[in-house]
CSV table of C-alpha atoms and ligand atoms in Angstrom, one decimal:
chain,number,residue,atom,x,y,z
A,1166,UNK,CA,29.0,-73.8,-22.3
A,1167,UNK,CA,25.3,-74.4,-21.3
A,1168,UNK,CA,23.3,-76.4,-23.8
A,1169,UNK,CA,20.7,-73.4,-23.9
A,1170,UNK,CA,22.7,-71.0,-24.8
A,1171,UNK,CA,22.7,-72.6,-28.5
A,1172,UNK,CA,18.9,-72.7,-28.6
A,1173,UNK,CA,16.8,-70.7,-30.7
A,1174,UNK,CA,15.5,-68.3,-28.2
A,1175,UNK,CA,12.0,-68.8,-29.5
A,1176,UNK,CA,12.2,-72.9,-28.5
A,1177,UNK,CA,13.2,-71.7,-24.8
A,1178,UNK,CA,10.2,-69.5,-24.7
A,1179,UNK,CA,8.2,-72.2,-26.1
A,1180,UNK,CA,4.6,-73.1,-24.2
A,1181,UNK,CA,4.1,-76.7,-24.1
A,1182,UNK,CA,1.3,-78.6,-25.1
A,1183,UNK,CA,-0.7,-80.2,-22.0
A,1184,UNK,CA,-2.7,-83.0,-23.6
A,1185,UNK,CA,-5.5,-84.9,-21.9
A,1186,UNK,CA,-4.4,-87.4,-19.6
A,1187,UNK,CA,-3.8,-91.0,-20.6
A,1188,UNK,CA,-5.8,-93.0,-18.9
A,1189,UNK,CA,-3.0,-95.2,-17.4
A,1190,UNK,CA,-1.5,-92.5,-16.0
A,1191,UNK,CA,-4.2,-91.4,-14.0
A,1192,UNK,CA,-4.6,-95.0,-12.6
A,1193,UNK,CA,-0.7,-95.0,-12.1
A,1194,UNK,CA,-0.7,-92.0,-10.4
A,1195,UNK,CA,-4.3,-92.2,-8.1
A,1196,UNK,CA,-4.1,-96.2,-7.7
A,1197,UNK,CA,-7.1,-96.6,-9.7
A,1198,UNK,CA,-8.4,-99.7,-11.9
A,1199,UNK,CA,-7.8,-98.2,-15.2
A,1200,UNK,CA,-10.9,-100.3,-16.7
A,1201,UNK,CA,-12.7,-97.9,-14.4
A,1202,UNK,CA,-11.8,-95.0,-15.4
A,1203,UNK,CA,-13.4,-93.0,-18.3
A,1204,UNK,CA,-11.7,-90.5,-20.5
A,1205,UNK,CA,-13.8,-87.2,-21.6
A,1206,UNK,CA,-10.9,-85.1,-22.3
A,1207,UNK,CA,-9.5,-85.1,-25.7
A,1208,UNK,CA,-12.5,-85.1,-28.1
A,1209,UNK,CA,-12.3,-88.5,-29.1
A,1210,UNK,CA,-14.8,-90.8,-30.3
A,1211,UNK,CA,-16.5,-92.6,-27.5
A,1212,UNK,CA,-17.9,-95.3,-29.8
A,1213,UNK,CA,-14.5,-96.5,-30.7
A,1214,UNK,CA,-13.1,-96.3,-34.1
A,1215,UNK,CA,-14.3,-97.3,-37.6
A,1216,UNK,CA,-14.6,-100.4,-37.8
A,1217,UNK,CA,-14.3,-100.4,-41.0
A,1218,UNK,CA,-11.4,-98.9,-40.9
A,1219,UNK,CA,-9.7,-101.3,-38.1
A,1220,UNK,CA,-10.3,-104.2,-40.6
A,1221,UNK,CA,-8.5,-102.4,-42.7
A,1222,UNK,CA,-5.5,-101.3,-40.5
A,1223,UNK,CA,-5.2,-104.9,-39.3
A,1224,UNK,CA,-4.5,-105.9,-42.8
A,1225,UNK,CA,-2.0,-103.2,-43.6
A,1226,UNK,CA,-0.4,-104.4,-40.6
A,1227,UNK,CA,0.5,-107.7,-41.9
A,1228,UNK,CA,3.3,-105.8,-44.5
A,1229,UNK,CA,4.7,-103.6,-41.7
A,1230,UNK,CA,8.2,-104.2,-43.6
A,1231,UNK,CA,7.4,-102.2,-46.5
A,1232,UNK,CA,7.8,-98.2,-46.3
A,1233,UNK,CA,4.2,-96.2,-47.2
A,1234,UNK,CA,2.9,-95.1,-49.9
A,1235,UNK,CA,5.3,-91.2,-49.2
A,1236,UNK,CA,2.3,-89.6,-51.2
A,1237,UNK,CA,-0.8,-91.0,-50.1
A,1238,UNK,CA,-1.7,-91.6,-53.6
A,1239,UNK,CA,-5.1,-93.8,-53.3
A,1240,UNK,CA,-6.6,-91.4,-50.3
A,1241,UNK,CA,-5.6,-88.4,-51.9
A,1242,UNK,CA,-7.4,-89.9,-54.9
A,1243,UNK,CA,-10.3,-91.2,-52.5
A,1244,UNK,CA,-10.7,-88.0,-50.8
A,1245,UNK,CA,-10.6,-86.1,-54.5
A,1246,UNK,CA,-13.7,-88.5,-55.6
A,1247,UNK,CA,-15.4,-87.6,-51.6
A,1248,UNK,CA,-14.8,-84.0,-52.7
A,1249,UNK,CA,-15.1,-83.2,-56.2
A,1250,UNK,CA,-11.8,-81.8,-56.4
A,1251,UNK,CA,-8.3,-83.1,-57.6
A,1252,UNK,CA,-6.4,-85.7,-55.9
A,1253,UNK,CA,-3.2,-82.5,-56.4
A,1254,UNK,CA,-5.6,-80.4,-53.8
A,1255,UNK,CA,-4.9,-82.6,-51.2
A,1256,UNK,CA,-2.6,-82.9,-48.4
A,1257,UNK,CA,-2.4,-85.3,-46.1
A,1258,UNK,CA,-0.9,-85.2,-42.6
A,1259,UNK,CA,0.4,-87.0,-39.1
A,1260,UNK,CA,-3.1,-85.7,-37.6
A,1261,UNK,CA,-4.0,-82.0,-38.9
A,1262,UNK,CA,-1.6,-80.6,-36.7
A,1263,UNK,CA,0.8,-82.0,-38.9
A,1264,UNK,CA,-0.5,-79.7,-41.7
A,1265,UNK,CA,-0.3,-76.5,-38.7
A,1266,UNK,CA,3.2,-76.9,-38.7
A,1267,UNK,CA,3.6,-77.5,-42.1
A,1268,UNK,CA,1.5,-74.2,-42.7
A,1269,UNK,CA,4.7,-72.6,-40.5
A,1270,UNK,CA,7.4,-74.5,-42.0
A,1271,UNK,CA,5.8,-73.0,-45.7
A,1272,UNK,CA,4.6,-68.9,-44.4
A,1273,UNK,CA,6.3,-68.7,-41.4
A,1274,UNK,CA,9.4,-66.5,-40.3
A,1275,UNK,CA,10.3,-63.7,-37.7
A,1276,UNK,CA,8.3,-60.6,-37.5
A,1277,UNK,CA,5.0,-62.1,-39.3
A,1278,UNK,CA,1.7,-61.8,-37.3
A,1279,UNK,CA,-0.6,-64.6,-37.1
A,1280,UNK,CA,-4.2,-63.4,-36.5
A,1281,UNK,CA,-6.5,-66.3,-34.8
A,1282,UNK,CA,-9.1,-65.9,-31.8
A,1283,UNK,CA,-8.5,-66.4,-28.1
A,1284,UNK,CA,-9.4,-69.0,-27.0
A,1285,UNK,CA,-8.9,-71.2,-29.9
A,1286,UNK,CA,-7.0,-74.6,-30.8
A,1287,UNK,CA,-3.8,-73.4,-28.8
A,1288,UNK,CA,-1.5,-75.6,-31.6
A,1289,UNK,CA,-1.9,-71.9,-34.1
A,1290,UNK,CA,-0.2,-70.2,-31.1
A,1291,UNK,CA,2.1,-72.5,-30.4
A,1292,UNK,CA,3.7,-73.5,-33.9
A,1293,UNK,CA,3.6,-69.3,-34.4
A,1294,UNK,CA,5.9,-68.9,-32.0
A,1295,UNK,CA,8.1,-72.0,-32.8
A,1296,UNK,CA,8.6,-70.7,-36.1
A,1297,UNK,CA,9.6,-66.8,-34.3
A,1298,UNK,CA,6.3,-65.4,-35.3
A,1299,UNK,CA,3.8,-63.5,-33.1
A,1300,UNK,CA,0.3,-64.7,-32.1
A,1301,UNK,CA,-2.4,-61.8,-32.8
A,1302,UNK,CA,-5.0,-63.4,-30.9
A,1303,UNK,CA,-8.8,-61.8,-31.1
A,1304,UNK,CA,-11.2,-62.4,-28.3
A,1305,UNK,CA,-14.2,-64.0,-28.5
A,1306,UNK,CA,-17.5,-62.2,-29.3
A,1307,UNK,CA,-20.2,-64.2,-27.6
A,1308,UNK,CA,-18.6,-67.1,-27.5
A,1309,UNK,CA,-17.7,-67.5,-31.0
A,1310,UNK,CA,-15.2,-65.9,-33.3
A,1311,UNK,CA,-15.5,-62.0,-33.6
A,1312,UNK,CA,-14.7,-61.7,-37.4
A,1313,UNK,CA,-15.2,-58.4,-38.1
A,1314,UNK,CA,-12.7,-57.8,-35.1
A,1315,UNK,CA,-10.1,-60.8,-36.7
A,1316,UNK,CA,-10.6,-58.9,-40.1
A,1317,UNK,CA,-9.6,-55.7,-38.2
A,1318,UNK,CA,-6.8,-56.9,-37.0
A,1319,UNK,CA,-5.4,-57.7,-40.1
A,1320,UNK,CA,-2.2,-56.0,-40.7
A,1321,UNK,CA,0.4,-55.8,-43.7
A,1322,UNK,CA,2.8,-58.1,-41.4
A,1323,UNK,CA,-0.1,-60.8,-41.2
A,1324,UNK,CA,0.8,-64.0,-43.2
A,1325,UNK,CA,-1.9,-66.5,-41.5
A,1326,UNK,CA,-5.7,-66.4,-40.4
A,1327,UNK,CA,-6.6,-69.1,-38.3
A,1328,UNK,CA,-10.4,-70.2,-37.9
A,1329,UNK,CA,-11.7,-72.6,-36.0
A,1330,UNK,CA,-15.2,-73.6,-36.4
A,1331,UNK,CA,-16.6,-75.4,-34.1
A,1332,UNK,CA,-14.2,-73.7,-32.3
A,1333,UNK,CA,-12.0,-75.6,-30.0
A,1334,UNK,CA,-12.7,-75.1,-26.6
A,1335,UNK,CA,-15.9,-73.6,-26.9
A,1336,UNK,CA,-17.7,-76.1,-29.7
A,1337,UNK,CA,-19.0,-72.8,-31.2
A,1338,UNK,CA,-19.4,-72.2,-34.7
A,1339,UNK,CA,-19.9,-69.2,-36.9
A,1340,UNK,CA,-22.6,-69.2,-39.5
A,1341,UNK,CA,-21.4,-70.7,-43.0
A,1342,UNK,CA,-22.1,-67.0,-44.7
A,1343,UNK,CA,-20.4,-65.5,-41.9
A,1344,UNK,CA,-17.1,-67.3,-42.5
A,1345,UNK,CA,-18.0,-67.4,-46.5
A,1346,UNK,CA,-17.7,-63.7,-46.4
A,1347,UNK,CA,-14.7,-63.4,-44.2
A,1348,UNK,CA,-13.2,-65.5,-46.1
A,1349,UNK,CA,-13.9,-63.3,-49.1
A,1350,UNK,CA,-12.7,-60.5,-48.1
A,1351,UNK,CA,-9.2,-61.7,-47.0
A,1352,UNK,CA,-6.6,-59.4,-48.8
A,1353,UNK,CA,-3.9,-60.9,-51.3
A,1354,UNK,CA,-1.4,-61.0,-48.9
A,1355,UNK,CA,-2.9,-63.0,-46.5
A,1356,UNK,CA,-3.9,-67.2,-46.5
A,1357,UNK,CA,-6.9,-68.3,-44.9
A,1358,UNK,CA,-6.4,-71.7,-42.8
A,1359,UNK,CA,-9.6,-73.0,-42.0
A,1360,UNK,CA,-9.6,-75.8,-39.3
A,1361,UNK,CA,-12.5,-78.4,-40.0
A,1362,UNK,CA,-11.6,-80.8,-37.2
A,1363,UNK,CA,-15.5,-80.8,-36.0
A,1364,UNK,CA,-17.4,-79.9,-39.2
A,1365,UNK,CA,-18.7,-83.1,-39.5
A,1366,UNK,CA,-20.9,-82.7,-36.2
A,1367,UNK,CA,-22.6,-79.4,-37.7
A,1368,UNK,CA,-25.5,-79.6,-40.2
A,1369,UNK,CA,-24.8,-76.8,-42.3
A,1370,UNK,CA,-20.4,-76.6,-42.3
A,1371,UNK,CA,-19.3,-73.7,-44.4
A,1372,UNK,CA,-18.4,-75.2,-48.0
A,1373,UNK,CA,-15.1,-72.9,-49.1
A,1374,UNK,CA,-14.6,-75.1,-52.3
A,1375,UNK,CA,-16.0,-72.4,-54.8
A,1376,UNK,CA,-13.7,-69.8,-53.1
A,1377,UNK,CA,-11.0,-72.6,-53.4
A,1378,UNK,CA,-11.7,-72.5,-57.0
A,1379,UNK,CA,-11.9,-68.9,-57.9
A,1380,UNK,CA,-8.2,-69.2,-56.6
A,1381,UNK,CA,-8.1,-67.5,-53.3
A,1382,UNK,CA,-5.5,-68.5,-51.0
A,1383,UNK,CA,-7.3,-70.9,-48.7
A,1384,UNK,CA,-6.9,-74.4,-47.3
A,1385,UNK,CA,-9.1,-76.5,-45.0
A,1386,UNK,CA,-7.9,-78.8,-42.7
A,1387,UNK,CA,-10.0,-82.0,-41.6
A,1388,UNK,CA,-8.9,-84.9,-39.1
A,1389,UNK,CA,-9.5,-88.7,-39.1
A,1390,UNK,CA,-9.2,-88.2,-35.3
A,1391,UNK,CA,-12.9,-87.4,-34.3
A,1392,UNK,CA,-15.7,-88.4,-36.7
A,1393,UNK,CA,-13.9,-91.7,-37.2
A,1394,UNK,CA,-12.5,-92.0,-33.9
A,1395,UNK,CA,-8.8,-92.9,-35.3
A,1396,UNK,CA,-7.1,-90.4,-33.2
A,1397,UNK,CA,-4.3,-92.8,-32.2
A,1398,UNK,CA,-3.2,-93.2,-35.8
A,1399,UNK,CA,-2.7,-89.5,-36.6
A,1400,UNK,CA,-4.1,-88.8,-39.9
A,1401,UNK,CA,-5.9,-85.3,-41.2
A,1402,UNK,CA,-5.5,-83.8,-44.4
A,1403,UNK,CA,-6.0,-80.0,-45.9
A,1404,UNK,CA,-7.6,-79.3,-49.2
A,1405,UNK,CA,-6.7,-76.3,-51.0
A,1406,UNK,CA,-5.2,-75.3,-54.7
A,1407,UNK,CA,-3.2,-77.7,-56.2
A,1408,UNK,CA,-0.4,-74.9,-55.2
A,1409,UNK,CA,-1.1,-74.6,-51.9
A,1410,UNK,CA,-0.7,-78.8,-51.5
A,1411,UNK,CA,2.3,-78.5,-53.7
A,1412,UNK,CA,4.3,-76.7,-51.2
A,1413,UNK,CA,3.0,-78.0,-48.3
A,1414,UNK,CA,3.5,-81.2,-49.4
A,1415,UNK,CA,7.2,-79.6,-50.9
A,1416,UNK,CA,8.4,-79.3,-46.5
A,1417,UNK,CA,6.9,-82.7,-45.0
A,1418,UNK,CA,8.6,-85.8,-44.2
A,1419,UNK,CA,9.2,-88.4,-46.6
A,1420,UNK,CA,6.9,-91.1,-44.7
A,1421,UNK,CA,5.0,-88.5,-42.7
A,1422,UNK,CA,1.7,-91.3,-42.7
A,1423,UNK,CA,2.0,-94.7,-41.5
A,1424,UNK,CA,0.6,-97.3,-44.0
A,1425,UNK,CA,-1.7,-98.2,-41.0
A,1426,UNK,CA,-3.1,-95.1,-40.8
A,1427,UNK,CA,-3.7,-94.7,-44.7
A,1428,UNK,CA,-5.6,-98.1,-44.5
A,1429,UNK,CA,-7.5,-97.5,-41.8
A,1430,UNK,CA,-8.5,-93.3,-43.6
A,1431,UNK,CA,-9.1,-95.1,-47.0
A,1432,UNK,CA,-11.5,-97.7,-45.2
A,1433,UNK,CA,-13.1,-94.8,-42.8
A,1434,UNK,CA,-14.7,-92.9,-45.9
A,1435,UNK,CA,-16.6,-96.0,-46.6
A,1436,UNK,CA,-17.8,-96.5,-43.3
A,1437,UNK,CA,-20.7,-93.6,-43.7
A,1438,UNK,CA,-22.6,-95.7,-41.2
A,1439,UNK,CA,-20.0,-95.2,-38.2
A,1440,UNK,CA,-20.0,-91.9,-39.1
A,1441,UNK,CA,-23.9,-91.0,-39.2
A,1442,UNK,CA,-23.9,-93.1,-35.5
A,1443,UNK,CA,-21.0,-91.2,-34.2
A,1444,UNK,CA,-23.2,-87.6,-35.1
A,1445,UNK,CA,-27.0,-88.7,-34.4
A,1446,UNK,CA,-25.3,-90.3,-30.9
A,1447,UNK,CA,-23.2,-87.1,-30.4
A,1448,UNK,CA,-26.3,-84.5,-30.8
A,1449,UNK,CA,-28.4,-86.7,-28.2
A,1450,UNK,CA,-25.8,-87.0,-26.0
A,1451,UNK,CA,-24.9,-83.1,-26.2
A,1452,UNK,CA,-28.3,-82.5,-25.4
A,1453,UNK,CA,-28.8,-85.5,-22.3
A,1454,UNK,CA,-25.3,-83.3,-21.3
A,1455,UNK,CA,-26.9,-79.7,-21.4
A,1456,UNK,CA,-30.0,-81.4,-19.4
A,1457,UNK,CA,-27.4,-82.5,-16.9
A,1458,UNK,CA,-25.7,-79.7,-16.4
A,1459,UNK,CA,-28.1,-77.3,-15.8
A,1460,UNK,CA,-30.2,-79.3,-13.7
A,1461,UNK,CA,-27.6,-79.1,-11.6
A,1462,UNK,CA,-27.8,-75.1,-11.9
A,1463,UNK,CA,-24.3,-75.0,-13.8
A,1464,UNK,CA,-24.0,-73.0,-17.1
A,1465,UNK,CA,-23.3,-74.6,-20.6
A,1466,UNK,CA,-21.9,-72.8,-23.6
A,1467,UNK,CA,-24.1,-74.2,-26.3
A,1468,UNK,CA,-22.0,-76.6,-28.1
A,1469,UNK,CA,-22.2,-77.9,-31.9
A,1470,UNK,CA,-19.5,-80.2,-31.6
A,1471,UNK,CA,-18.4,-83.3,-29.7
A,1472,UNK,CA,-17.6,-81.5,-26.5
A,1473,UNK,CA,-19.1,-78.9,-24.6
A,1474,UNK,CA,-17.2,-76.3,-21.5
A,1475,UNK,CA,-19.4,-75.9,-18.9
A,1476,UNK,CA,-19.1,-73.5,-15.3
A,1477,UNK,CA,-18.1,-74.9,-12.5
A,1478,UNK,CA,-16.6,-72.7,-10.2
A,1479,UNK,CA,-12.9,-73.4,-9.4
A,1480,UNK,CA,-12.0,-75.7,-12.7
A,1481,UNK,CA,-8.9,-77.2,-11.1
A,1482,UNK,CA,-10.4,-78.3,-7.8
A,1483,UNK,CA,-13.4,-80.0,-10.3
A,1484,UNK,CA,-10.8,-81.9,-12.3
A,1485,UNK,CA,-9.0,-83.1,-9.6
A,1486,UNK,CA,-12.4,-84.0,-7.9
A,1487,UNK,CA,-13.3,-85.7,-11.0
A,1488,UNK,CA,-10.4,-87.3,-11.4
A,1489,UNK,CA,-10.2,-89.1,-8.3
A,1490,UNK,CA,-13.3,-90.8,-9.2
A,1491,UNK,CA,-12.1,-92.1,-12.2
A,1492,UNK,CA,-13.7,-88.8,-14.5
A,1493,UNK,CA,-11.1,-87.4,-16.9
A,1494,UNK,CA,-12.0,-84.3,-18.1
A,1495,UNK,CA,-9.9,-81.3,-19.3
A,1496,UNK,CA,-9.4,-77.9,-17.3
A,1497,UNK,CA,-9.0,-74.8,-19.6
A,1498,UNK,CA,-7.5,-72.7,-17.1
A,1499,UNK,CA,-4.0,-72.5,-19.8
A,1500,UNK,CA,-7.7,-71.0,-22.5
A,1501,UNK,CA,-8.1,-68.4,-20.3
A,1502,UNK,CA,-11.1,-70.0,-18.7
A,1503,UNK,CA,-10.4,-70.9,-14.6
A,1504,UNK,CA,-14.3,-71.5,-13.9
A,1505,UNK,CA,-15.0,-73.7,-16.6
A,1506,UNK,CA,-13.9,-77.4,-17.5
A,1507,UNK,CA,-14.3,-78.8,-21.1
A,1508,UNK,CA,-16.0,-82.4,-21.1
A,1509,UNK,CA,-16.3,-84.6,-24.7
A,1510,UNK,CA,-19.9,-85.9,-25.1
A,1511,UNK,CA,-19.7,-89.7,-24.0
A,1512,UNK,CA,-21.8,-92.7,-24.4
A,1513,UNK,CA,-25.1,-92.4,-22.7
A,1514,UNK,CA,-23.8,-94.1,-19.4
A,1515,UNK,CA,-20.2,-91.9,-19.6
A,1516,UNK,CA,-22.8,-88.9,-19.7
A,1517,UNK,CA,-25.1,-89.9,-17.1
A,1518,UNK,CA,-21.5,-91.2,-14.9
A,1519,UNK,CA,-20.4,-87.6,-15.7
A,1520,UNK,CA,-23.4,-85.7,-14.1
A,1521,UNK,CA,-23.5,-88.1,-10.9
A,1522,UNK,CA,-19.6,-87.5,-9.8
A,1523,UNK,CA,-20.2,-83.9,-11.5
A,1524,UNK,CA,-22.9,-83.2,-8.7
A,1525,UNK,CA,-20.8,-84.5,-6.0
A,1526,UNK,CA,-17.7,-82.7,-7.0
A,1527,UNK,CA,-19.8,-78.6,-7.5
A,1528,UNK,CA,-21.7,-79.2,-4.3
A,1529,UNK,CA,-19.7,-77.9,-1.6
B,2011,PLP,C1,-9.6,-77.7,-33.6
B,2011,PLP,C2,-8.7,-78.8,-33.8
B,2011,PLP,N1,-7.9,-78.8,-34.9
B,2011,PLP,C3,-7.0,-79.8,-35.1
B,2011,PLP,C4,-6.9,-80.8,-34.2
B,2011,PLP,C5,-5.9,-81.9,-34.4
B,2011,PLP,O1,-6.4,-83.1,-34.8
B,2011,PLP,P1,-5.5,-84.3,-35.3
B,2011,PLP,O2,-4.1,-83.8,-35.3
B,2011,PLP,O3,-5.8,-85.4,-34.4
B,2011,PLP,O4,-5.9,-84.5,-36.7
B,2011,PLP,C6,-7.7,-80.9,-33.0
B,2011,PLP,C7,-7.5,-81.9,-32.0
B,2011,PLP,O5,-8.1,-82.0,-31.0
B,2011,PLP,C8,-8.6,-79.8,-32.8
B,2011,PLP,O6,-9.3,-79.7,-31.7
């Protein structure tokens, strides 16, 4: 008997997840020095991590032999002070995407319609279908998310209403009263995930705590990954009611957060300076990027977060091009969007690297 024949037929028709590439791959495979080579294709923090918060991990790392702390008790507690809310409205995660899946594991079975736009973070399609759902995906209205079309779309089989914003690929964002009042007007029936990942670039993030309190059934998601740059530890968390957290928290693994990690998060919210830089370096560099870009006669979609997509014809043959010169960035042909490549704001020298090989590789 083939082994696939005892698969859950929605893990066969599974997509997979295409991350950036490592850069030691890309030196690997294109005989490249890999000191060379610069990375502007996950989103991550081109000013390195905390360092705060790598203090921190280093210390944690001298009692690797003990298990964690299973319940995160002094972030959650941290993160309740940071917030105003209780430490029992917090969950915390292997990276956000910990908390998607949990968000399946909890709502999630065969026949229930997930509504989200397209294109967004692909990980809400993906864990949809892992967990035999269906993806109701919602284009794009100018670039950012059509809400009045997502709220159409709602059905009585919907369970889950993804939104991103920034929005991931685009680094568009919906106005705070926009989402306030979509969020408002979700039915009973249906929770509200709301993916934070970026809200720490924008200036005025949508603040769903009130709606939190009044009970509705909403949780945020927000990642260590970016603002901090701690991607390779994996910690996010998701605030919500203390119900919500309770059965999320109810389906993860025991020791789902590395007491590395927890350090390192628990150090991070101290380290308001690395943050601030990360932002005020982010916005200039978004905006030395736009220059770039359309100096060189390519459009931009007008990005609030740390990455930005911009047109450039045939997005493969770019990345490739790119690539060969030591450029990672990220196509988003698998978004939808062929023309277009999505490139993470830099340092000031990985920006102005960027625009040089970028000219070289659209004229043709
Ligand atoms: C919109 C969005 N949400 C969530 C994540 C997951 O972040 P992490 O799992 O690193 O916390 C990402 C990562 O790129 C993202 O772009």
């Amino acid at each position: 008997m083939k082994l696939d024949t005892l698969v859950k037929p929605s893990v066969l028709t599974q997509p997979v997840y295409e991350p950036g590439k490592p850069i030691e791959d890309v030196a690997r495979e294109l005989g490249l020095d890999p000191a060379g080579i610069i990375k502007l294709a996950s989103n991550e923090n081109p000013w390195g991590s905390s360092p705060l918060a790598v203090a921190a991990a280093k210390r944690a790392l001298e009692h690797g032999e003990l298990y964690p702390d299973g319940g995160c008790f002094s972030l959650r507690q941290k993160l309740a002070t940071r917030w105003g809310l209780a430490a029992q409205q917090f969950i915390v995660g292997n990276g956000s995407n910990e908390i998607i899946e949990l968000l399946g594991h909890v709502f999630l079975r065969e026949g229930d319609e997930v509504v989200m736009a397209a294109p967004a973070f692909v990980v809400y399609k993906l864990v949809t279908r892992l967990f035999g759902a269906t993806p109701v995906e919602v284009p794009l209205r100018e670039w950012r998310h059509d809400l009045n079309a997502m709220a159409a779309a709602i059905t009585p089989r919907t369970k889950l209403v993804f939104v991103c914003t920034p929005n991931n690929p685009t680094g568009t964002a919906n106005t705070a009263p926009e989402v306030l009042a979509f969020a408002r007007a979700l039915p009973e029936h249906v929770v509200g995930v709301f993916d934070e990942a970026y809200a720490e670039f924008l200036v005025n993030a949508p603040d769903l705590r009130p709606l939190i309190a009044e009970g509705r059934k909403i949780i945020c998601l927000r990642t260590f990954s970016k603002i901090y740059g701690l991607a390779s530890l994996r910690v996010g968390y998701g605030y919500g009611s203390a119900e919500m957290c309770a059965l999320l928290n109810r389906v993860k693994q025991p020791f789902n957060v590395n007491a590395i990690a927890q350090a390192a998060a628990l150090a991070a919210l101290d380290d308001s300076d690395f943050a601030e830089k990360t932002a005020r370096e982010n916005r200039a560099g978004l905006a030395d990027l736009v220059r770039g870009c359309e100096g060189l006669g390519l459009e931009v979609v007008r990005s609030v977060a740390n990455f930005m997509l911009v047109r450039v014809g045939d997005g493969e043959r770019v990345f490739n091009a790119l690539q060969r010169k030591g450029v990672i960035v990220r196509p988003v042909r698998s978004y939808g969007l062929p023309e277009w490549v999505r490139i993470t704001v830099g340092t000031p020298a990985q920006n102005a690297r960027f625009i040089f090989e970028l000219a070289i590789a659209t004229r043709v």
